[in-house]
């Protein structure tokens, strides 16, 4: 993780928690697991973190999600990062992103009306996002977008 400038401890924590949320979501991926298992694990982690840090609670953005990758850039399945009951079963060869956005405040956000791209948190607090593209393997997943500073293996056995 590379942070620029004099980053406040609370913002460092936000970045680390968001990264760990991604990793925990990825640890759910294997044939036979469900799409819903990913978001459920992420939300559980965020809630546990909030119990340990009640003065600096985080939330999960619900307006954006991970997605399938295939013939089109954004395909099914949509992979939400909060508890859900999506029972679609993961199968070997499926390719998708997991990309939780974690806010240092409330989960609401809005898109800039001028560029229709920039996203702002509803309460003006900071947000962190991490993303990986993965392929389901016979016993876990392969990380297609692994960075040199990641602390996870390219091939995850889950």
Coordinates of N, CA and C in Angstrom, one line a residue, residues 4-130:
X4 N 0.1 8.7 0.0 CA 0.9 10.0 -0.3 C 0.7 11.0 0.7
X5 N 1.8 11.7 1.1 CA 1.7 12.8 2.1 C 1.6 12.3 3.5
X6 N 1.3 13.3 4.3 CA 1.1 13.0 5.8 C -0.3 12.5 6.0
X7 N -0.5 11.2 6.1 CA -1.8 10.6 6.1 C -2.2 10.4 7.6
X8 N -3.3 10.9 8.0 CA -3.8 10.7 9.4 C -4.0 9.2 9.7
X9 N -3.7 8.9 11.0 CA -3.9 7.5 11.4 C -5.3 6.9 11.0
X10 N -6.3 7.7 11.2 CA -7.7 7.2 10.9 C -7.8 6.9 9.4
X11 N -7.2 7.6 8.5 CA -7.2 7.4 7.1 C -6.4 6.1 6.7
X12 N -5.2 6.0 7.4 CA -4.4 4.7 7.2 C -5.3 3.5 7.5
X13 N -6.0 3.6 8.7 CA -6.8 2.5 9.1 C -7.9 2.2 8.1
X14 N -8.5 3.3 7.6 CA -9.6 3.1 6.6 C -9.0 2.3 5.4
X15 N -7.8 2.7 4.9 CA -7.2 2.0 3.7 C -6.9 0.6 4.1
X16 N -6.4 0.3 5.2 CA -6.0 -1.1 5.6 C -7.3 -1.9 5.8
X17 N -8.3 -1.4 6.4 CA -9.6 -2.1 6.6 C -10.2 -2.4 5.2
X18 N -10.2 -1.5 4.3 CA -10.8 -1.7 3.0 C -10.0 -2.8 2.2
X19 N -8.7 -2.8 2.3 CA -7.9 -3.8 1.7 C -8.1 -5.2 2.3
X20 N -8.2 -5.3 3.6 CA -8.5 -6.5 4.3 C -9.9 -7.0 3.9
X21 N -10.8 -6.1 3.8 CA -12.2 -6.5 3.3 C -12.2 -7.2 2.0
X22 N -11.4 -6.6 1.1 CA -11.2 -7.3 -0.3 C -10.6 -8.7 -0.1
X23 N -9.6 -8.8 0.7 CA -8.9 -10.1 0.8 C -9.9 -11.1 1.4
X24 N -10.7 -10.7 2.4 CA -11.6 -11.6 3.1 C -12.7 -12.0 2.1
X25 N -13.1 -11.1 1.2 CA -14.1 -11.5 0.2 C -13.5 -12.5 -0.8
X26 N -12.3 -12.3 -1.1 CA -11.6 -13.2 -2.0 C -11.4 -14.6 -1.4
X27 N -11.3 -14.7 -0.1 CA -11.1 -16.0 0.5 C -12.3 -16.8 0.5
X28 N -13.5 -16.3 0.1 CA -14.7 -17.0 0.0 C -14.9 -17.7 -1.3
X29 N -14.0 -17.3 -2.3 CA -14.2 -17.8 -3.7 C -13.6 -19.2 -3.9
X30 N -14.5 -20.1 -4.3 CA -14.2 -21.4 -4.7 C -15.4 -22.0 -5.4
X31 N -15.2 -23.1 -6.1 CA -16.4 -23.7 -6.7 C -17.4 -24.2 -5.6
X32 N -18.7 -24.0 -5.8 CA -19.7 -24.4 -4.8 C -20.0 -23.3 -3.8
X33 N -19.2 -22.3 -3.7 CA -19.6 -21.1 -2.8 C -20.6 -20.3 -3.6
X34 N -21.2 -19.4 -3.0 CA -22.2 -18.5 -3.7 C -21.7 -17.1 -3.8
X35 N -22.2 -16.4 -4.7 CA -21.9 -14.9 -4.9 C -22.2 -14.2 -3.6
X36 N -23.3 -14.6 -2.9 CA -23.6 -13.9 -1.6 C -22.6 -14.1 -0.5
X37 N -21.9 -15.2 -0.5 CA -20.9 -15.5 0.5 C -19.8 -14.4 0.5
X38 N -19.5 -13.8 -0.6 CA -18.5 -12.7 -0.7 C -18.9 -11.5 0.1
X39 N -20.0 -10.9 -0.2 CA -20.5 -9.7 0.5 C -20.8 -10.0 1.9
X40 N -21.3 -11.1 2.3 CA -21.6 -11.5 3.7 C -20.3 -11.5 4.5
X41 N -19.3 -12.0 4.0 CA -18.0 -12.0 4.7 C -17.4 -10.6 4.9
X42 N -17.6 -9.8 3.8 CA -17.1 -8.4 3.9 C -17.8 -7.6 5.0
X43 N -19.2 -7.7 5.0 CA -20.0 -7.0 5.9 C -19.7 -7.5 7.4
X44 N -19.5 -8.8 7.5 CA -19.2 -9.3 8.9 C -17.9 -8.7 9.4
X45 N -16.9 -8.6 8.5 CA -15.6 -8.0 8.9 C -15.8 -6.5 9.3
X46 N -16.5 -5.8 8.5 CA -16.7 -4.3 8.8 C -17.4 -4.1 10.1
X47 N -18.5 -4.9 10.3 CA -19.2 -4.8 11.6 C -18.3 -5.2 12.8
X48 N -17.5 -6.2 12.7 CA -16.6 -6.6 13.8 C -15.6 -5.4 14.0
X49 N -15.1 -4.8 12.9 CA -14.2 -3.7 13.0 C -14.8 -2.5 13.7
X50 N -16.1 -2.3 13.4 CA -16.8 -1.2 14.0 C -17.0 -1.4 15.5
X51 N -17.2 -2.6 15.9 CA -17.4 -2.9 17.4 C -16.1 -2.6 18.1
X52 N -14.9 -2.9 17.5 CA -13.6 -2.6 18.1 C -13.3 -1.1 18.1
X53 N -13.9 -0.3 17.2 CA -13.6 1.1 17.0 C -14.9 1.9 16.9
X54 N -15.7 1.9 18.0 CA -17.0 2.5 18.0 C -17.0 4.0 17.7
X55 N -15.9 4.7 17.9 CA -15.8 6.2 17.6 C -15.5 6.5 16.1
X56 N -15.0 5.5 15.4 CA -14.7 5.7 14.0 C -15.3 4.5 13.2
X57 N -16.6 4.5 13.0 CA -17.2 3.4 12.3 C -17.1 3.6 10.8
X58 N -17.0 2.5 10.1 CA -17.0 2.5 8.7 C -18.3 1.9 8.1
X59 N -18.6 2.2 6.8 CA -19.8 1.7 6.2 C -19.4 1.2 4.8
X60 N -20.2 0.3 4.2 CA -20.0 -0.2 2.9 C -20.9 0.5 1.9
X61 N -20.3 1.0 0.8 CA -21.0 1.7 -0.2 C -21.9 0.6 -0.9
X62 N -23.2 1.0 -1.1 CA -24.1 0.0 -1.7 C -24.5 0.4 -3.1
X63 N -24.0 1.5 -3.6 CA -24.4 2.0 -4.9 C -23.5 1.4 -6.0
X64 N -22.4 0.8 -5.6 CA -21.4 0.3 -6.6 C -21.1 -1.2 -6.2
X65 N -20.7 -2.0 -7.2 CA -20.4 -3.4 -6.9 C -19.3 -3.9 -7.8
X66 N -18.9 -5.1 -7.5 CA -18.0 -5.9 -8.4 C -18.9 -6.4 -9.5
X67 N -18.3 -7.0 -10.5 CA -19.0 -7.5 -11.7 C -18.3 -8.5 -12.4
X68 N -19.0 -9.3 -13.2 CA -18.4 -10.2 -14.1 C -17.6 -9.6 -15.2
X69 N -16.6 -10.3 -15.7 CA -15.7 -9.8 -16.8 C -15.8 -10.9 -17.9
X70 N -16.1 -10.5 -19.1 CA -16.2 -11.5 -20.2 C -16.1 -10.8 -21.5
X71 N -17.1 -11.1 -22.3 CA -17.2 -10.4 -23.6 C -17.4 -8.9 -23.5
X72 N -18.1 -8.5 -22.4 CA -18.3 -7.1 -22.0 C -17.5 -6.8 -20.7
X73 N -17.2 -5.6 -20.5 CA -16.5 -5.2 -19.3 C -17.3 -5.4 -18.0
X74 N -18.5 -5.0 -18.0 CA -19.4 -5.2 -16.9 C -20.5 -6.2 -17.2
X75 N -20.4 -7.4 -16.7 CA -21.3 -8.4 -16.9 C -21.9 -9.0 -15.6
X76 N -22.8 -9.9 -15.7 CA -23.2 -10.6 -14.5 C -22.1 -11.6 -14.1
X77 N -22.0 -11.9 -12.9 CA -22.8 -11.5 -11.8 C -22.4 -10.2 -11.2
X78 N -23.4 -9.5 -10.7 CA -23.0 -8.3 -9.8 C -22.6 -8.9 -8.5
X79 N -21.5 -8.4 -7.9 CA -21.0 -8.8 -6.7 C -21.1 -7.7 -5.7
X80 N -22.1 -7.7 -4.9 CA -22.3 -6.6 -3.9 C -21.4 -7.0 -2.7
X81 N -21.0 -6.0 -1.9 CA -20.1 -6.1 -0.8 C -20.7 -6.0 0.5
X82 N -21.9 -6.4 0.7 CA -22.6 -6.4 1.9 C -23.5 -7.7 2.0
X83 N -24.0 -8.0 3.2 CA -24.7 -9.2 3.4 C -25.9 -9.3 2.4
X84 N -26.0 -10.4 1.7 CA -27.1 -10.6 0.7 C -27.3 -12.1 0.6
X85 N -28.3 -12.4 -0.2 CA -28.8 -13.8 -0.3 C -28.7 -14.3 -1.7
X86 N -27.7 -13.8 -2.5 CA -27.5 -14.2 -3.9 C -26.9 -15.6 -3.8
X87 N -27.7 -16.5 -4.3 CA -27.4 -18.0 -4.2 C -26.8 -18.5 -5.5
X88 N -26.4 -17.6 -6.4 CA -25.8 -18.1 -7.6 C -24.5 -18.8 -7.2
X89 N -24.3 -20.0 -7.7 CA -23.1 -20.8 -7.3 C -21.9 -20.4 -8.2
X90 N -20.8 -20.3 -7.5 CA -19.5 -20.0 -8.3 C -19.0 -21.3 -8.9
X91 N -18.6 -21.1 -10.2 CA -18.1 -22.3 -10.9 C -16.7 -22.0 -11.5
X92 N -15.9 -23.1 -11.6 CA -14.6 -22.9 -12.1 C -14.6 -22.2 -13.5
X93 N -13.7 -21.3 -13.7 CA -13.7 -20.5 -14.9 C -14.4 -19.2 -14.9
X94 N -15.3 -19.0 -13.9 CA -15.9 -17.6 -13.8 C -14.9 -16.6 -13.5
X95 N -15.1 -15.4 -14.1 CA -14.2 -14.3 -14.0 C -15.0 -13.1 -13.5
X96 N -14.5 -12.4 -12.5 CA -15.3 -11.3 -12.0 C -14.4 -10.4 -11.1
X97 N -14.9 -9.3 -10.7 CA -14.1 -8.4 -9.8 C -14.8 -8.4 -8.4
X98 N -14.0 -8.1 -7.4 CA -14.4 -7.8 -6.1 C -13.8 -6.5 -5.8
X99 N -14.6 -5.5 -5.4 CA -14.1 -4.1 -5.3 C -14.8 -3.3 -4.2
X100 N -14.7 -3.7 -3.0 CA -15.4 -3.0 -1.9 C -15.0 -1.6 -1.7
X101 N -15.9 -0.7 -1.6 CA -15.7 0.7 -1.3 C -16.2 0.9 0.2
X102 N -15.3 1.3 1.0 CA -15.5 1.5 2.4 C -15.5 3.0 2.8
X103 N -16.5 3.5 3.4 CA -16.6 4.9 3.8 C -16.3 5.1 5.3
X104 N -15.6 6.2 5.6 CA -15.4 6.6 7.0 C -16.5 7.4 7.5
X105 N -17.7 6.9 7.3 CA -18.9 7.6 7.7 C -20.1 6.8 7.2
X106 N -21.1 7.5 6.7 CA -22.3 6.8 6.2 C -22.0 6.3 4.8
X107 N -22.9 5.3 4.4 CA -22.6 4.6 3.1 C -23.1 5.4 1.9
X108 N -23.8 6.5 2.0 CA -24.3 7.2 0.9 C -23.3 7.9 0.1
X109 N -23.5 8.0 -1.2 CA -22.6 8.8 -2.1 C -23.4 9.3 -3.3
X110 N -22.7 10.2 -4.0 CA -23.3 10.8 -5.2 C -22.2 10.9 -6.3
X111 N -22.7 11.0 -7.5 CA -21.8 11.2 -8.7 C -21.8 12.6 -9.1
X112 N -20.7 13.2 -9.5 CA -20.5 14.5 -9.9 C -21.4 14.8 -11.2
X113 N -22.2 15.8 -11.2 CA -23.1 16.1 -12.3 C -22.4 16.6 -13.5
X114 N -21.1 17.1 -13.4 CA -20.4 17.7 -14.5 C -19.7 16.6 -15.3
X115 N -18.9 15.7 -14.6 CA -18.2 14.7 -15.3 C -18.8 13.3 -15.3
X116 N -19.9 13.2 -14.6 CA -20.6 11.9 -14.5 C -19.7 10.7 -14.2
X117 N -18.6 11.0 -13.4 CA -17.7 9.9 -13.1 C -17.2 10.0 -11.7
X118 N -16.8 11.2 -11.2 CA -16.3 11.4 -9.9 C -17.4 11.1 -8.8
X119 N -17.0 10.3 -7.8 CA -18.0 9.9 -6.8 C -17.6 10.6 -5.5
X120 N -18.6 11.2 -4.8 CA -18.4 11.8 -3.5 C -19.1 11.1 -2.4
X121 N -18.6 11.0 -1.2 CA -19.4 10.5 -0.1 C -20.5 11.5 0.2
X122 N -21.6 11.0 0.7 CA -22.7 11.9 1.0 C -22.4 12.8 2.2
X123 N -21.6 12.4 3.1 CA -21.3 13.2 4.3 C -19.9 13.9 4.2
X124 N -19.3 13.8 3.1 CA -18.0 14.4 2.9 C -16.8 13.8 3.5
X125 N -17.0 12.6 4.1 CA -15.9 11.9 4.8 C -15.1 11.1 3.7
X126 N -14.0 10.6 4.1 CA -13.1 9.9 3.2 C -13.6 8.5 2.9
X127 N -13.1 7.9 1.8 CA -13.5 6.6 1.4 C -12.3 5.9 0.8
X128 N -12.3 4.6 0.9 CA -11.2 3.8 0.3 C -11.7 2.6 -0.5
X129 N -11.1 2.3 -1.6 CA -11.5 1.2 -2.4 C -10.3 0.4 -2.9
X130 N -10.5 -0.9 -2.8 CA -9.5 -1.9 -3.4 C -10.2 -2.8 -4.4

